[in-house]
XYZ file of C-alpha atoms in Angstrom:
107
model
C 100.664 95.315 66.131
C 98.553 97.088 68.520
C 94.688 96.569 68.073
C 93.815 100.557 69.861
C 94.132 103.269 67.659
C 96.619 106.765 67.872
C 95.229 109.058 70.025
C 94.034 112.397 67.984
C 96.111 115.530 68.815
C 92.916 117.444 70.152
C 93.309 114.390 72.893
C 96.621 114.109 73.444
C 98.104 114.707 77.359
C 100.757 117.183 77.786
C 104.160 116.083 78.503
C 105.115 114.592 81.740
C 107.249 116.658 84.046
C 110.835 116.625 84.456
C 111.413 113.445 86.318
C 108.262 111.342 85.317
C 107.703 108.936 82.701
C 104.366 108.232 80.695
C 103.093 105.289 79.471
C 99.318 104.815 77.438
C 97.061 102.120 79.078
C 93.556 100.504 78.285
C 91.873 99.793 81.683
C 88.666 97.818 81.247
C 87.284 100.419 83.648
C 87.824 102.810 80.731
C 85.529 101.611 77.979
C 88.444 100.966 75.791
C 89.521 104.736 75.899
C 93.477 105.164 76.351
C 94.444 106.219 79.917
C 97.980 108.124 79.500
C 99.381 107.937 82.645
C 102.046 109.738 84.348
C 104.132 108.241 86.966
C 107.163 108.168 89.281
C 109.305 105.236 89.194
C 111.511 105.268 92.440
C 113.688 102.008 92.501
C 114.212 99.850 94.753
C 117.678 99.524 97.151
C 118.670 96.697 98.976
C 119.181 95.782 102.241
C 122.815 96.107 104.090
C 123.740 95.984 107.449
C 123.617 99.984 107.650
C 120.315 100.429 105.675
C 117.505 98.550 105.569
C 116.703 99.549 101.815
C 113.358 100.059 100.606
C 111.168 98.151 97.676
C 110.294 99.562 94.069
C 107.755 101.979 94.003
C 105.634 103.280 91.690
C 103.666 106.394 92.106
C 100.992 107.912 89.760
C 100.690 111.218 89.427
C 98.378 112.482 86.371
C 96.080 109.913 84.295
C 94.681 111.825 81.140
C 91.281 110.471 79.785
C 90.809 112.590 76.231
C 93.370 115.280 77.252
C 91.989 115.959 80.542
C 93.460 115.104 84.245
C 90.868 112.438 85.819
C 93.382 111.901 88.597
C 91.196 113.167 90.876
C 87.829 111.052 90.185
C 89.660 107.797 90.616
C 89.282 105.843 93.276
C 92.070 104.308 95.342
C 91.070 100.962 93.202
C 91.565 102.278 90.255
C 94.608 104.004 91.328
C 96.229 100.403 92.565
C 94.896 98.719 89.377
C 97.134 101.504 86.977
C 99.743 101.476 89.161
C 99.829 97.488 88.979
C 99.685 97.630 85.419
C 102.430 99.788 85.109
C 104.328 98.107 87.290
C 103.900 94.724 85.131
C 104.460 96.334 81.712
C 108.266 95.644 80.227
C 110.938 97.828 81.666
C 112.147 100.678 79.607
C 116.309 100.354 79.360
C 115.780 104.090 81.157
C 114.793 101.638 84.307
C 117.601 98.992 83.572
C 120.549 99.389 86.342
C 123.512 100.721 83.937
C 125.877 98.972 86.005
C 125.330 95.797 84.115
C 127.782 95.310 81.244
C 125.364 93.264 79.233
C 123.869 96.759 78.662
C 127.075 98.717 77.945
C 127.355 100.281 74.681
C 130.179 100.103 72.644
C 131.798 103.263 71.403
């Protein structure tokens, strides 16, 4: 059970584009106020003797403090530290690679 409280409607951050994800975090930077962020997830591909692949990446786009965009008042640090935290938090199965049949449904 979560300790932080529903954010009220009059706060609540519009939906994320087409393409992003969201996900709610509690910075200690944010005086315990929740910090929806959006984000790109780009994954990562790996290495063959063609292509030399790239790493996971996670980009933030938006972060809503209240229902308003404070993207642009962070600084780089607090940029790295939500995009760190995001990074870390459990995957969604929307981030799982469907090719593994553990993960298959049945019909």
């Amino acid at each position: 059970m979560s300790t932080h409280a529903a954010i009220p409607a009059a706060y609540a951050a519009p939906r994320p584009v087409k393409g992003e994800h969201e996900i709610t975090l509690y910075p200690e930077w944010s005086d315990d106020e929740p910090v929806v962020c959006h984000f790109e997830h780009i994954p990562g591909e790996e290495q063959t003797r063609d292509y030399p692949g790239c790493p996971e990446e996670i980009n933030l786009t938006c972060a809503y403090v209240r229902g308003w965009d404070c993207y642009r008042l962070l600084d780089d640090k607090q940029i790295a530290d939500l995009e760190q935290r995001i990074a870390e938090e459990p995957r969604e199965p929307e981030f799982d690679d469907i090719d593994r049949p553990e993960l298959e449904y049945l019909p």
